[in-house]
Each structure stands twice: as structure tokens, then as C-alpha cells.
XYZ file of C-alpha atoms in Angstrom:
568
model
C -22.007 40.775 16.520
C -24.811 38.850 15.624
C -24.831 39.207 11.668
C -20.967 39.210 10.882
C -22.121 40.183 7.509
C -21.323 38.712 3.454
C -17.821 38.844 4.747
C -17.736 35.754 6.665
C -16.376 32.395 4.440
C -19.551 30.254 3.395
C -18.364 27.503 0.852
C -20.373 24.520 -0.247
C -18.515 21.451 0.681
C -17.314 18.912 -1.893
C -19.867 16.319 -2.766
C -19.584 12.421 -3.557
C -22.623 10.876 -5.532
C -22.227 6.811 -6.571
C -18.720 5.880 -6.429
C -19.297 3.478 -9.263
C -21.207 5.252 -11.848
C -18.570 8.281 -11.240
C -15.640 6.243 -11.673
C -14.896 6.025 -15.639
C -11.505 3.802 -14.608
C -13.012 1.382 -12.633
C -16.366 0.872 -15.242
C -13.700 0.902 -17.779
C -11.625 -1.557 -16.673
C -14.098 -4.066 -15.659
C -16.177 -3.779 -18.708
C -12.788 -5.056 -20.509
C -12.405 -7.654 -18.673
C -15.995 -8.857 -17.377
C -17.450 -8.148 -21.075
C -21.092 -8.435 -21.331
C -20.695 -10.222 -18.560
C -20.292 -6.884 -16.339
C -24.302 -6.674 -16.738
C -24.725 -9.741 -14.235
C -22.799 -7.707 -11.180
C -23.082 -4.472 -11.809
C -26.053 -4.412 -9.173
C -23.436 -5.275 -6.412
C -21.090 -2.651 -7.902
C -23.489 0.124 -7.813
C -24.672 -0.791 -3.936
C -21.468 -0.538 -3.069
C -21.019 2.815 -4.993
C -23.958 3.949 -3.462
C -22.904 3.088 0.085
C -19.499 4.946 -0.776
C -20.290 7.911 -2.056
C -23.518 8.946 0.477
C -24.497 7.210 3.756
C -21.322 5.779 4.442
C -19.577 8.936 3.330
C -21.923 10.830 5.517
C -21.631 8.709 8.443
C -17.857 8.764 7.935
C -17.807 12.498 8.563
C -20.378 12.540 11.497
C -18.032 9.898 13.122
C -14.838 11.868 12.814
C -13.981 12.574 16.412
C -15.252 8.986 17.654
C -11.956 6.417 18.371
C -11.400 3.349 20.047
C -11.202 3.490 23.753
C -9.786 1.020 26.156
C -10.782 0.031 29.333
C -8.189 -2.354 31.079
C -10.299 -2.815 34.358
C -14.059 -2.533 35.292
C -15.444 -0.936 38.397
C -14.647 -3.640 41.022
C -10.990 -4.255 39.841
C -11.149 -7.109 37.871
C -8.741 -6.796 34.534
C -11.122 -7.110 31.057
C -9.045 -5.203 28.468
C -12.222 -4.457 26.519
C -11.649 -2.383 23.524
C -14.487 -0.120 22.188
C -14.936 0.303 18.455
C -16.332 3.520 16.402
C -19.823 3.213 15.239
C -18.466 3.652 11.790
C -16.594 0.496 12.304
C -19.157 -1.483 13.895
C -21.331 -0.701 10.522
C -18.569 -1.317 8.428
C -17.840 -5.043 9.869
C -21.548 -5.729 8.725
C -21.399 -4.043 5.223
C -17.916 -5.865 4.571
C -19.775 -9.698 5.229
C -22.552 -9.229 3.142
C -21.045 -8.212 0.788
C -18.467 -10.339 0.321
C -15.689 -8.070 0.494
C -13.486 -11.568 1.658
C -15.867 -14.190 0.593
C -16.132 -13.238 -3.145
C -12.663 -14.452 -3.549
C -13.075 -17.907 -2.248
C -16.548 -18.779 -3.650
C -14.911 -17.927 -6.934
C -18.139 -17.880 -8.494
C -16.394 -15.803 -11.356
C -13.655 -18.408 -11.707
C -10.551 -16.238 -12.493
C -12.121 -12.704 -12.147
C -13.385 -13.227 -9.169
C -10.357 -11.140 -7.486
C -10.933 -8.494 -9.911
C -14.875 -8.327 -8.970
C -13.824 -9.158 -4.803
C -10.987 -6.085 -5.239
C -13.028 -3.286 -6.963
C -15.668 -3.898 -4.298
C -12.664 -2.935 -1.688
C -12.012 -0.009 -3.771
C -15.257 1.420 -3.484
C -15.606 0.674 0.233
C -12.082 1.608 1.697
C -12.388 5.208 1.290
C -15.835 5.751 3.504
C -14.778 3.317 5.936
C -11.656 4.866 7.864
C -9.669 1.984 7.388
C -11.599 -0.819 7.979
C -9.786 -2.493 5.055
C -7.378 -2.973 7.960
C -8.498 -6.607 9.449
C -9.897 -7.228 5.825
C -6.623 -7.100 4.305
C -5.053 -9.502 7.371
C -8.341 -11.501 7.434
C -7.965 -12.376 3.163
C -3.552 -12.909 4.278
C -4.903 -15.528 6.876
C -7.334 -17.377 5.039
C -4.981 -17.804 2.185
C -1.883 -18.824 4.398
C -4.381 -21.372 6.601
C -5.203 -22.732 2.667
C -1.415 -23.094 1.673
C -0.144 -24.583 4.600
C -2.146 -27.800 4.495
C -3.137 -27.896 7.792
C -6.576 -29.280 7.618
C -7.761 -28.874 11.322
C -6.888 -25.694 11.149
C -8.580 -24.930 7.619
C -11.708 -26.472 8.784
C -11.777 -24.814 12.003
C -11.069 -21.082 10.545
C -11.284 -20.640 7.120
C -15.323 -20.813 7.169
C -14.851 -17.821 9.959
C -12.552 -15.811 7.821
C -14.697 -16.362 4.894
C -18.304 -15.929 5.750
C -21.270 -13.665 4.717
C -22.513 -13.676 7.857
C -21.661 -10.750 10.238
C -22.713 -13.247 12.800
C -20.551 -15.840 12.169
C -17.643 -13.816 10.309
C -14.247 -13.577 12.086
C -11.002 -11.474 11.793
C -7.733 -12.094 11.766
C -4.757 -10.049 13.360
C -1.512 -10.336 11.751
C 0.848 -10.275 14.965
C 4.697 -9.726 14.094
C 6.338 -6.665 14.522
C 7.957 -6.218 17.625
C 9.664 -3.627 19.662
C 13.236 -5.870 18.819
C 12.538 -6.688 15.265
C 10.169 -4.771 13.255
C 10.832 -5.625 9.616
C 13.815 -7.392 10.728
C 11.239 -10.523 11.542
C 14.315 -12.997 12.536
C 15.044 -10.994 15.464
C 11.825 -11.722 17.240
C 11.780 -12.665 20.810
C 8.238 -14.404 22.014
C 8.747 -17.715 23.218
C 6.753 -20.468 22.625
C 6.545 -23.558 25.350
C 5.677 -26.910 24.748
C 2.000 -27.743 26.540
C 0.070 -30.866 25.973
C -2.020 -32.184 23.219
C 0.042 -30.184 20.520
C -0.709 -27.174 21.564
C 2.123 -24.066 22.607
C 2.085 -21.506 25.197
C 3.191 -17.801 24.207
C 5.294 -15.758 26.137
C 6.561 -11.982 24.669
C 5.768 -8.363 24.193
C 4.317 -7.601 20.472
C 4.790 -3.773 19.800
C 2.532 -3.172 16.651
C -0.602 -5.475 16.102
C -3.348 -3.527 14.295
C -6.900 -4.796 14.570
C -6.471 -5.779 17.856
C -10.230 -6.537 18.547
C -10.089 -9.723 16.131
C -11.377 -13.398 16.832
C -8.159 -14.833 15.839
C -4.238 -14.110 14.985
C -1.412 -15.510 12.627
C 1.732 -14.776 14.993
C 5.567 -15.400 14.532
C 6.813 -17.495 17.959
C 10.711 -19.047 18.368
C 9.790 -22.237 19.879
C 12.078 -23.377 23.164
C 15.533 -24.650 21.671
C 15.734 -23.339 18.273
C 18.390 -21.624 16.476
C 18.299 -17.517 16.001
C 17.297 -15.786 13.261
C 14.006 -16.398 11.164
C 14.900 -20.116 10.412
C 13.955 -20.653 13.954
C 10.653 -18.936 14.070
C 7.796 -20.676 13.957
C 3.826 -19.481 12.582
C 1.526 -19.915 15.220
C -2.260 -19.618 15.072
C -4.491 -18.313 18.150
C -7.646 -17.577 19.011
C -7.800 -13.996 21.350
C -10.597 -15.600 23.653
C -11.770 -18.340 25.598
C -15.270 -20.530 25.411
C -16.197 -17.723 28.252
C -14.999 -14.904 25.979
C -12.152 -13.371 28.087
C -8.502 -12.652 26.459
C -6.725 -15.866 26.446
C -3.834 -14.762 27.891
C -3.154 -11.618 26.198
C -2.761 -8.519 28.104
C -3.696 -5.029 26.577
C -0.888 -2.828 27.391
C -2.015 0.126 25.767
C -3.890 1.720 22.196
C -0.970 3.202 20.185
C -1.395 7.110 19.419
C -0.432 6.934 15.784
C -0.255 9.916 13.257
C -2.955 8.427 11.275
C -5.489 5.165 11.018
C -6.833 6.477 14.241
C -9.975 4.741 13.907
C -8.010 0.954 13.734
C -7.503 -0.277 17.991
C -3.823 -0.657 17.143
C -2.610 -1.896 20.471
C 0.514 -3.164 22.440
C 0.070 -6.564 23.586
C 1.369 -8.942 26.035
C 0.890 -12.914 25.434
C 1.500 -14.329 28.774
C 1.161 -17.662 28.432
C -1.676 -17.140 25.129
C -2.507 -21.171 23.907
C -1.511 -21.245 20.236
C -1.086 -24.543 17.668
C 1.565 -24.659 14.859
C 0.611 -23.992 11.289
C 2.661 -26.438 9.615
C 6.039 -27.142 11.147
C 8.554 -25.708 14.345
C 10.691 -23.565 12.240
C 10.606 -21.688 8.924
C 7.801 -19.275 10.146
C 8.811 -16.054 8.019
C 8.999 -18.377 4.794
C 4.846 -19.631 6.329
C 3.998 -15.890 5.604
C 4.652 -15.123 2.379
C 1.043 -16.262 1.663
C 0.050 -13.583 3.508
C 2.492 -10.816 2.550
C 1.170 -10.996 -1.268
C -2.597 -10.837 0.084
C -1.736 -7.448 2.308
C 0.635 -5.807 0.052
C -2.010 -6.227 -2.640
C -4.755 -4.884 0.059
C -2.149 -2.112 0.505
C -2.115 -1.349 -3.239
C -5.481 -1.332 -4.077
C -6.172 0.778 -0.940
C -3.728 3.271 -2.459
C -5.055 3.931 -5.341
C -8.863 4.064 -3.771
C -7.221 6.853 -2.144
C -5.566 8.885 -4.717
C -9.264 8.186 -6.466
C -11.329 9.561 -3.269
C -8.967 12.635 -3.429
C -9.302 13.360 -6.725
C -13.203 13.014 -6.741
C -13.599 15.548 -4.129
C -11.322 18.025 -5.396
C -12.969 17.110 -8.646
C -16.103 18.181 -7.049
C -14.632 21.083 -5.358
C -13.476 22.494 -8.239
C -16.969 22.907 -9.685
C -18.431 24.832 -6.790
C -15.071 27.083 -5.716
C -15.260 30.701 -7.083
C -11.712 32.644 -6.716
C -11.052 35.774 -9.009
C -13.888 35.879 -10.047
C -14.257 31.652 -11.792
C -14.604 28.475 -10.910
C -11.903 26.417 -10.325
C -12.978 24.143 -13.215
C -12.843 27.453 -15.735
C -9.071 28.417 -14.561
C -6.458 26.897 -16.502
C -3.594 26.313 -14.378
C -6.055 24.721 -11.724
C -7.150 22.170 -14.666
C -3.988 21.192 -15.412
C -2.791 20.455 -12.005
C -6.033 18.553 -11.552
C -5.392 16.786 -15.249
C -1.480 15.693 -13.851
C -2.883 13.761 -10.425
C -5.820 11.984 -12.865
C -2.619 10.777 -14.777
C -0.541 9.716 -12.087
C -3.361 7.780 -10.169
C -4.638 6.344 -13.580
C -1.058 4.406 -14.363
C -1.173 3.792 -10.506
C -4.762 2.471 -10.745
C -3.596 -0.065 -13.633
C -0.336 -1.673 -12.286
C -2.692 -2.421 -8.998
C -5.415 -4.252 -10.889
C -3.235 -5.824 -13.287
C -1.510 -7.400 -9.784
C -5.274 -8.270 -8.847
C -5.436 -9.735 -12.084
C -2.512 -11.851 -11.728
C -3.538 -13.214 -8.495
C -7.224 -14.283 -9.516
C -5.481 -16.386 -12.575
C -3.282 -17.775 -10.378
C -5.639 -18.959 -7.994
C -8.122 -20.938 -10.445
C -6.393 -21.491 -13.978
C -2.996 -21.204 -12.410
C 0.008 -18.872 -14.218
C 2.795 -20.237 -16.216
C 6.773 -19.587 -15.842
C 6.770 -16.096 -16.934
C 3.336 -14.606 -15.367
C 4.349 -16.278 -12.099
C 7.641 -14.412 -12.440
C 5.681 -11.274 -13.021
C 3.188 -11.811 -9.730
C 6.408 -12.558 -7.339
C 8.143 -9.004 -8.952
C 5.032 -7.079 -8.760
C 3.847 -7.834 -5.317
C 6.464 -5.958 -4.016
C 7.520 -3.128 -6.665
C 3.372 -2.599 -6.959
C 3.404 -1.644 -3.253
C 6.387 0.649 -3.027
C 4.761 2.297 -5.855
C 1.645 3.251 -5.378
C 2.121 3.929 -1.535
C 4.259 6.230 -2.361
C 2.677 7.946 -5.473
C -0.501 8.221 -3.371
C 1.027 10.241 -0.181
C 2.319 12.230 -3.074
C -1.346 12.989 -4.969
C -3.146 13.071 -1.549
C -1.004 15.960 -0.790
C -1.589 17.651 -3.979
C -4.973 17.353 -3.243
C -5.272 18.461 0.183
C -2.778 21.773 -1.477
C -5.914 21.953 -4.166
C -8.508 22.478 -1.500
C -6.119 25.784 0.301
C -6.777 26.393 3.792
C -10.391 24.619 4.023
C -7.733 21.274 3.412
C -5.703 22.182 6.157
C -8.810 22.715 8.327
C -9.560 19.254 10.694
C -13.715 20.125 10.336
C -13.845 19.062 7.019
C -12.361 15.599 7.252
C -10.209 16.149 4.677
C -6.784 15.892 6.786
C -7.749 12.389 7.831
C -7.464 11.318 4.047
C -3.426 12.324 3.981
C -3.064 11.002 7.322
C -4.386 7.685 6.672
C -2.822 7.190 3.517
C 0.199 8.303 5.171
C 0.680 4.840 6.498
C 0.340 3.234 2.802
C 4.421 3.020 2.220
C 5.237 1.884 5.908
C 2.438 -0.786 6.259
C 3.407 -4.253 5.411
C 7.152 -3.388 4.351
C 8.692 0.157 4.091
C 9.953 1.508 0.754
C 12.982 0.463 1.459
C 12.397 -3.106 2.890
C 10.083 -3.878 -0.231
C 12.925 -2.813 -2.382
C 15.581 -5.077 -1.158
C 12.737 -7.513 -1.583
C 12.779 -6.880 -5.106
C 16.534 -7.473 -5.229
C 15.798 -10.826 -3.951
C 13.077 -11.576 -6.075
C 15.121 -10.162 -9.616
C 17.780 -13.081 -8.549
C 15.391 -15.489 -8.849
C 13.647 -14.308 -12.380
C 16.771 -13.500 -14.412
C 16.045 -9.641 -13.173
C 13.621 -7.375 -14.507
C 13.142 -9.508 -17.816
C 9.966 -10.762 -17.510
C 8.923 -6.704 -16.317
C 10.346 -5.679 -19.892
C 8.316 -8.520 -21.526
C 4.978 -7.172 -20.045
C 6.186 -4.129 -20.542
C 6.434 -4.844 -24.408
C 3.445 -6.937 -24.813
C 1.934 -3.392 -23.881
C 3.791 -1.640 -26.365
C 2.534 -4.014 -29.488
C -0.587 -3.738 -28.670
C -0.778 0.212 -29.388
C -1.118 1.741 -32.565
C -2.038 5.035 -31.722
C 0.806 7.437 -32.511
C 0.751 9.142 -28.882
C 0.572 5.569 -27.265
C 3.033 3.917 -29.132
C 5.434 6.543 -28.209
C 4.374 6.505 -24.207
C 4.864 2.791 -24.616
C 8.187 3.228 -26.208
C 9.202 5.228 -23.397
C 8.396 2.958 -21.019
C 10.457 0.070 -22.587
C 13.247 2.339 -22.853
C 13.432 3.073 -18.827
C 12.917 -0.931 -18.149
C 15.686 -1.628 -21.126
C 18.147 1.110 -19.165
C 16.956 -0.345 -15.636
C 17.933 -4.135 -16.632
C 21.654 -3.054 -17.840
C 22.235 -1.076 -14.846
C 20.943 -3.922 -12.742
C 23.387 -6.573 -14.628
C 25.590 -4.209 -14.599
C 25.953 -4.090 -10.376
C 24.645 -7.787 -9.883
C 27.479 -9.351 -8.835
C 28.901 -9.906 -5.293
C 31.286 -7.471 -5.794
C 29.056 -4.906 -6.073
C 26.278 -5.680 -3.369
C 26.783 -2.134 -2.133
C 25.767 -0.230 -4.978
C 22.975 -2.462 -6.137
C 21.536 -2.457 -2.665
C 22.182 1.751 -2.695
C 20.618 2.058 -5.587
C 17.712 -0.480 -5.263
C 14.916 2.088 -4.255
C 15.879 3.820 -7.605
C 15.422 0.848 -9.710
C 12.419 -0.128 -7.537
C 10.811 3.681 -8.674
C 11.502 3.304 -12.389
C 10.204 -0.140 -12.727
C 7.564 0.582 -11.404
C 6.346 4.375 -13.006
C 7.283 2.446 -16.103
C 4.975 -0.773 -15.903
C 2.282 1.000 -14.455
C 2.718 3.918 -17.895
C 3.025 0.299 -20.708
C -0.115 -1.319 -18.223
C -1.931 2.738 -19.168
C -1.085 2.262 -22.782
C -2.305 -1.156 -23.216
C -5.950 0.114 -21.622
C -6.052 3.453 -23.247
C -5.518 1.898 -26.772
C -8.062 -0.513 -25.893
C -10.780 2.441 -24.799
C -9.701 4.177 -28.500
C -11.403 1.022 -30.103
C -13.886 -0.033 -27.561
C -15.303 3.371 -26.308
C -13.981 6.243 -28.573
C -12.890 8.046 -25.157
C -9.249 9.350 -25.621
C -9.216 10.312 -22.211
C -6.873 7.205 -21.598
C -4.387 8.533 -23.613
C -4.595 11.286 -22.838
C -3.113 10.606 -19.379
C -0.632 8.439 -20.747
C 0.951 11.106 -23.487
C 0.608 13.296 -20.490
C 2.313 10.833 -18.102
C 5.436 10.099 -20.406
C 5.859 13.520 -21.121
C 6.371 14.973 -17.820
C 8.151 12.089 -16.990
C 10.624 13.108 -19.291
C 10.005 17.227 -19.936
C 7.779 18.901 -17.398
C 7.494 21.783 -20.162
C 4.725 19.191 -22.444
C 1.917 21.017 -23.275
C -1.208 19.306 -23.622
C -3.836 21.337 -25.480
C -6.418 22.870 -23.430
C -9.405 20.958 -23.810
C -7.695 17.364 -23.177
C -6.313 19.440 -19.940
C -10.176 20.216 -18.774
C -11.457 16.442 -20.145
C -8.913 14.864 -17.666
C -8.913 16.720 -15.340
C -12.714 17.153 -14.664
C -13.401 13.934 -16.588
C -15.209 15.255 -18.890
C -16.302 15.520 -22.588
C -16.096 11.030 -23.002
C -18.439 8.849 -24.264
C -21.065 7.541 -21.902
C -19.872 3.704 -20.914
């Protein structure tokens, strides 16, 4: 009983060593766009790596069965609400101010790349840091809607908070809207807000969802007294959660939701009785005030996504090298490579329609974007979202499948990565929300017309035989998705369009992200002689289109355990 003998199942665990230096998309990318300039952050990039792939990592899994715990009332009966963090969160608060994870954006020391620099840092940390990305992403949505709405009180008084390197002086923000009447129907929202003195509002109403519920401040949808229904009468509200004292302002904690996933973020059910809040900038048109914010979280969303689909595939990448069944490794067994070799492709297209989004959004912000790239940035918020939310669930399941039973088993952590990503397509607008969004938006940018313009840019910029034929492909699926939308674009036939809009959403969106692959792997052909690129991409449009491709064997094994490439 005491020596149970060779039989019993010893495996070496699946190891992470510098997220950065591992990461041949990621150096890739940014060494096209940062140039020799790369050289000059790097050392920020590889901390972060660093952090990712060991102490973090290893702290992650040592905190696994820590979660946030409420206390509503201390031992002589007074009410405090006081909300306990994991020690993994409480370190990653600190990590995320210094370094920058919010500030880079706004110091813009980078000028237009500064998203691209601010959003690969997120990429590295999200994984390690059981969703701490969570308040991030609503902290970046805040600071940007506080900036748009003019409201210079209100700037001066937050924005500092929002956007400091100093753990000590760095705030939070909660994004407060979904409630038990509403939910992504906004307009039906019933907290009140009542006139008090000196402009200020008092807040009356139940809010059902708020994540991050431990924030300094919140950006909160509020009907004032005597407006219409609907979100034309909402108003945006801004709040701070406590007093000079540092009690709730009145805000009640009703309880910490028991979610499927995100365990580690104090999502919480809150009552504002009576919670002092100011107006943003006006007493009505509150869900139009948000949109700032939507395109900052939906882009947190994506780039958390594909961080994901990345973490999953480095571990099973990993995995695969230390595994022995009948009698090989993983990495020698052919089917097992080419399973491996699919997911690389799928997150790599994912990877670039997410940082070409990032992209968009940093050159909007400094040189500003003309007709047709704005057009782009207001379709791609949303169809960028739906897309890789989704295609991540999908890969993080393949992944968890690649790792058999020891993924299914809670001790090794891996479970928490498919139920945390599991919360990628509902966060911040459902599939289905987010494509109806899209219908809006392709009514105001002659439809998916400026999508098959970026989509063809790609295509002339391969010459490559396998690329110019992915890239062809691509065109063709955006050419056949903007006649069937014209086709079912009129009044008459709202139904279908609206039936069919999750479909169009889907193909828009595999497509971009395939033309956004092309454009990169041609440009790693020239740059860096690695054909590993394209290799995804021919692999992508194939089984896109017949899942009987055959790639030969040794591009198989160089995607898959990304492998047998030039050192970059």
C-alpha cells in the first residue's frame, strides 16, 4: 500500500518559459510594425514575458482555490460589505500600474503605436492573471469615455486615477449596466436618478451584473426623474463607490455571483440606495455616451481572446514534447501534429484581425483615420469580437481535448482556462447582440465595402502562389457576403437579414482575419524567410473550403510545434 508501484500515472506537467521570446506572432508582428524601433521596448516586452510565463504563472496555479469572499457585516452588527480579493489579484493590480498596462496608451509616447505596444503588454499578462484584464478593460472604456465627453471636472478629477503608474494612486473603474430588466436590452433599465443639490444625482435601483465590484469608481446608466422610456431617456452617470471615510456610498452588496467561470473577478449584485452620482455630459442619450467605452472593452475582449487561444496552444505545445503514448511523443505522432498545426492556424488569423483592430484604434487616436479606415474601425469593433470569442471557446476546447483526462482534471488548472474564456462571446455583447450591431453599422458604411477593400489591399500585396490564392479566397467569401447582404437590405426583408446576420457576421469575419494572415505571412516570406505564416494561411483556406487538404508533413510539425523558422 505504500509503494503502488511503476503503475501509478506520473506525467511532467506542461511548462511556460518567457511568453515573449516564445511567441514568434507577437515578435513578428511588432518587429513589422515597430521596425528597428522594437530594440527600444523590447526590455518591457520581455519583463512582461518573463512575469507570464514563470512567477506569475506559478503563483497563478498556487492561487487556484483562493476567491473573493464577502463579508456584509462585522462582529458587532454594523453593515461594511467588504469584499476580499485573491492574492493573485492583489499582485496583479500592482504589476498592471507599473507597467503601464492603461497608462501606455495615454502617454502615447509611441505616437500611433502606442496601442499596439499598450495591447501586446495585455496579451502577455491576461493569461497568468485570472482575469484581471477585467477592471483593466472597464478602467481603459472609462478613461476614454471621461476624454470624449468633454466634461472637464470630471476629466481632471479621474482620468489621472484611471491612468496612473502608481499602484498607490491608480484607480478602477466598474462599468455598471446590465440589469436584472434589461441586460443587453440597455433602454429597458430601471435605476432612478433624483435631483440633489449642487448638480449632483441620487441613485436608486438594483444592478444585476457589475464585475469588478471592488473599484474606486463606476460609469453607470441612470433614467433621470421625468424622462421618456427607452435608452433616449437614460442618462451616463459617474460615481465614486466610497466616501472621504471610505465606506460604500450608498451601495449595498447584495451578494458575489457564482458564475461558471471568471471566478477570481468579485462580480457582485448591487443595490444603489440613494449612491451620489454627477452627469457625464447631458440628462438623456446615455447608451449613445457609451459607445466610447464599448470599442475600448470589446477590443479588451478581443485581444484577451486570442491571449487565450495563445496560452492554450503553448501548453499543449509544451505538453506535446514531454507526453509518451504508444510508445512516442506526442510531437513525433502525426495525427497529433496536425491537430496541433489546425488550432496554430485558426488562432494565427484570429491573432491578426485583433491587432489590426488595435492598430486601427492607436491611428485613430493620434494621426486620426480617414473616411474609409474609420468605416473599417466602427465594422470591426464589433465583427472582431464575435469572432474571436467565439473561435477561442472553440480552440480552448480543442486544447483541453489535446491534454485527455489530465485536461479534464481541476488539479492542473487547466479547466479554469475554458471556463474563463467561456465568458469571451457573452461579455460586452453576445454573438448575437454584436451581430445585429453589425447590421446597424453596414447601414451606415454602404455594407461590407470597405471590409472587401481591406480585404483586397491584402490580396495585392501577396505574390506568393499559396497566398495569393488564400487571399483570393477570402475576397471571394466577402464578394458573396456583400450580394447576399444587398440582396436582403431592404425593409422588406428585415427578417431574413436579421436571421441570417450571425452568418454574415462569421464569414466576414474568418475572411478578414485569413486576407489580414496573408498580408503578414507574405511580409515574413521577404522579411524573415519563415514560411510558417503561410503556412497557416494555405492551411486555413483550405479547410475552410475542403477539410480533406493535405499539408505535407513537415509544414504540419513546423506549425504545429513552431518549429524549423528562422530565429527573429
Amino acid at each position: 500500500l505504500m509503494n503502488p508501484g511503476p503503475e501509478l500515472f506520473c506525467q511532467d506537467p506542461p511548462r511556460l518559459g518567457n511568453q515573449f521570446d516564445d511567441d514568434r506572432m507577437l515578435r513578428s508582428l511588432l518587429r513589422r510594425r515597430f521596425g528597428g524601433s522594437l530594440d527600444e521596448v523590447l526590455p518591457q516586452l520581455r519583463a512582461m514575458g518573463e512575469l507570464a510565463g514563470n512567477s506569475l504563472y506559478q503563483m497563478q496555479l498556487d492561487d487556484r482555490r483562493n476567491e473573493p469572499v464577502l463579508t456584509q457585516w462585522d462582529a458587532w452588527g454594523q453593515r461594511v460589505d467588504q469584499i476580499e480579493l485573491s492574492p493573485l489579484w492583489r499582485r496583479a493590480a500592482v504589476i498592471a500600474a507599473e507597467s503601464g498596462l492603461i497608462a501606455t496608451a495615454y502617454e502615447q509616447h509611441w505616437g500611433p503605436l502606442s496601442r499596439s505596444l499598450q495591447f501586446a503588454l495585455v496579451y502577455l499578462f491576461h493569461p497568468s492573471t485570472d482575469v484581471y484584464t477585467c477592471p483593466l478593460a472597464m478602467t481603459d472604456g472609462a478613461a476614454r469615455t471621461l476624454i470624449a465627453s468633454n466634461n472637464r471636472a470630471l476629466i481632471e478629477r479621474a482620468v489621472p486615477r484611471l491612468t496612473s503608474r502608481d499602484p498607490g494612486l491608480a484607480w478602477t473603474s466598474g462599468q455598471w449596466m446590465t440589469e436584472a430588466s434589461g441586460g443587453s436590452d440597455v433602454g429597458r433599465s430601471e435605476t432612478r436618478a433624483v435631483p440633489d443639490q449642487d448638480q449632483w444625482w441620487r441613485l436608486y435601483g438594483r444592478k444585476w451584473f457589475t464585475s469588478a465590484a471592488t473599484s474606486e469608481m463606476a460609469l453607470t446608466l441612470a433614467r433621470p426623474e421625468g424622462n421618456g422610456p427607452g435608452g433616449r431617456g437614460l442618462a451616463l452617470f459617474y460615481l465614486e463607490t466610497r466616501d472621504a471615510e471610505g465606506r460604500l456610498d450608498g451601495i449595498r452588496v447584495c451578494r458575489l455571483k457564482d458564475k461558471l467561470g471568471t471566478r477570481k473577478v468579485p462580480t457582485a449584485e448591487l443595490l444603489l440606495d440613494g449612491c451620489p452620482a454627477q452627469l457625464v455630459a447631458g440628462a438623456d442619450n446615455g447608451v449613445q455616451q457609451i459607445v466610447p467605452m464599448l470599442e475600448m472593452t470589446r477590443t479588451w475582449n478581443s485581444v484577451c481572446a486570442v491571449a487565450a487561444m495563445r496560452r492554450g496552444i503553448a501548453l499543449s505545445r509544451d505538453y506535446a514534447r514531454r507526453r509518451i503514448a504508444f510508445g512516442r511523443v506526442l510531437s513525433e505522432q502525426p495525427l497529433h501534429l496536425d491537430t496541433l498545426a489546425w488550432l496554430q492556424a485558426r488562432t494565427e488569423a484570429a491573432f491578426h484581425l485583433c491587432f489590426y483592430l488595435v492598430d486601427l484604434l492607436g491611428r485613430r487616436e493620434t494621426d486620426g483615420l480617414g473616411e474609409l479606415a474609420s468605416a473599417e474601425l466602427r465594422l470591426l469593433t464589433s465583427l472582431t469580437k464575435l469572432s474571436t470569442g467565439r473561435e477561442a471557446v472553440a480552440v480552448i476546447s480543442e486544447i483541453i481535448e489535446s491534454f485527455g483526462g489530465a485536461g479534464y482534471v481541476e488539479d492542473t488548472g487547466l479547466p479554469t482556462l475554458l471556463r474563463d474564456t467561456q465568458v469571451l462571446p457573452i461579455w460586452e455583447g453576445t454573438t448575437n447582440v454584436l451581430a445585429l450591431d453589425l447590421l446597424r453599422a453596414l447601414a451606415l458604411t454602404d455594407g461590407p465595402a470597405p471590409i472587401l477593400a481591406l480585404v483586397e489591399r491584402c490580396r495585392a500585396a501577396c505574390t506568393d502562389p499559396r497566398l495569393v490564392e488564400a487571399s483570393a479566397l477570402a475576397g471571394v467569401s466577402v464578394r458573396r457576403a456583400c450580394e447576399w447582404y444587398q440582396q436582403r437590405r431592404g425593409e422588406e426583408d428585415r427578417e431574413r437579414l436579421e436571421a441570417g446576420a450571425r452568418r454574415l457576421a462569421l464569414v466576414l469575419g474568418q475572411a478578414t482575419g485569413l486576407a489580414l494572415l496573408c498580408e503578414h505571412a507574405q511580409w515574413a516570406l521577404e522579411h524573415q524567410r519563415d514560411r510558417r505564416p503561410a503556412d497557416a494561411a494555405a492551411r486555413l483556406a483550405a479547410h475552410g473550403f475542403d477539410r480533406l487538404y493535405e499539408n505535407p508533413a513537415e509544414a504540419s510539425a513546423a506549425l504545429a510545434m513552431d518549429s524549423g523558422g528562422p530565429q527573429q
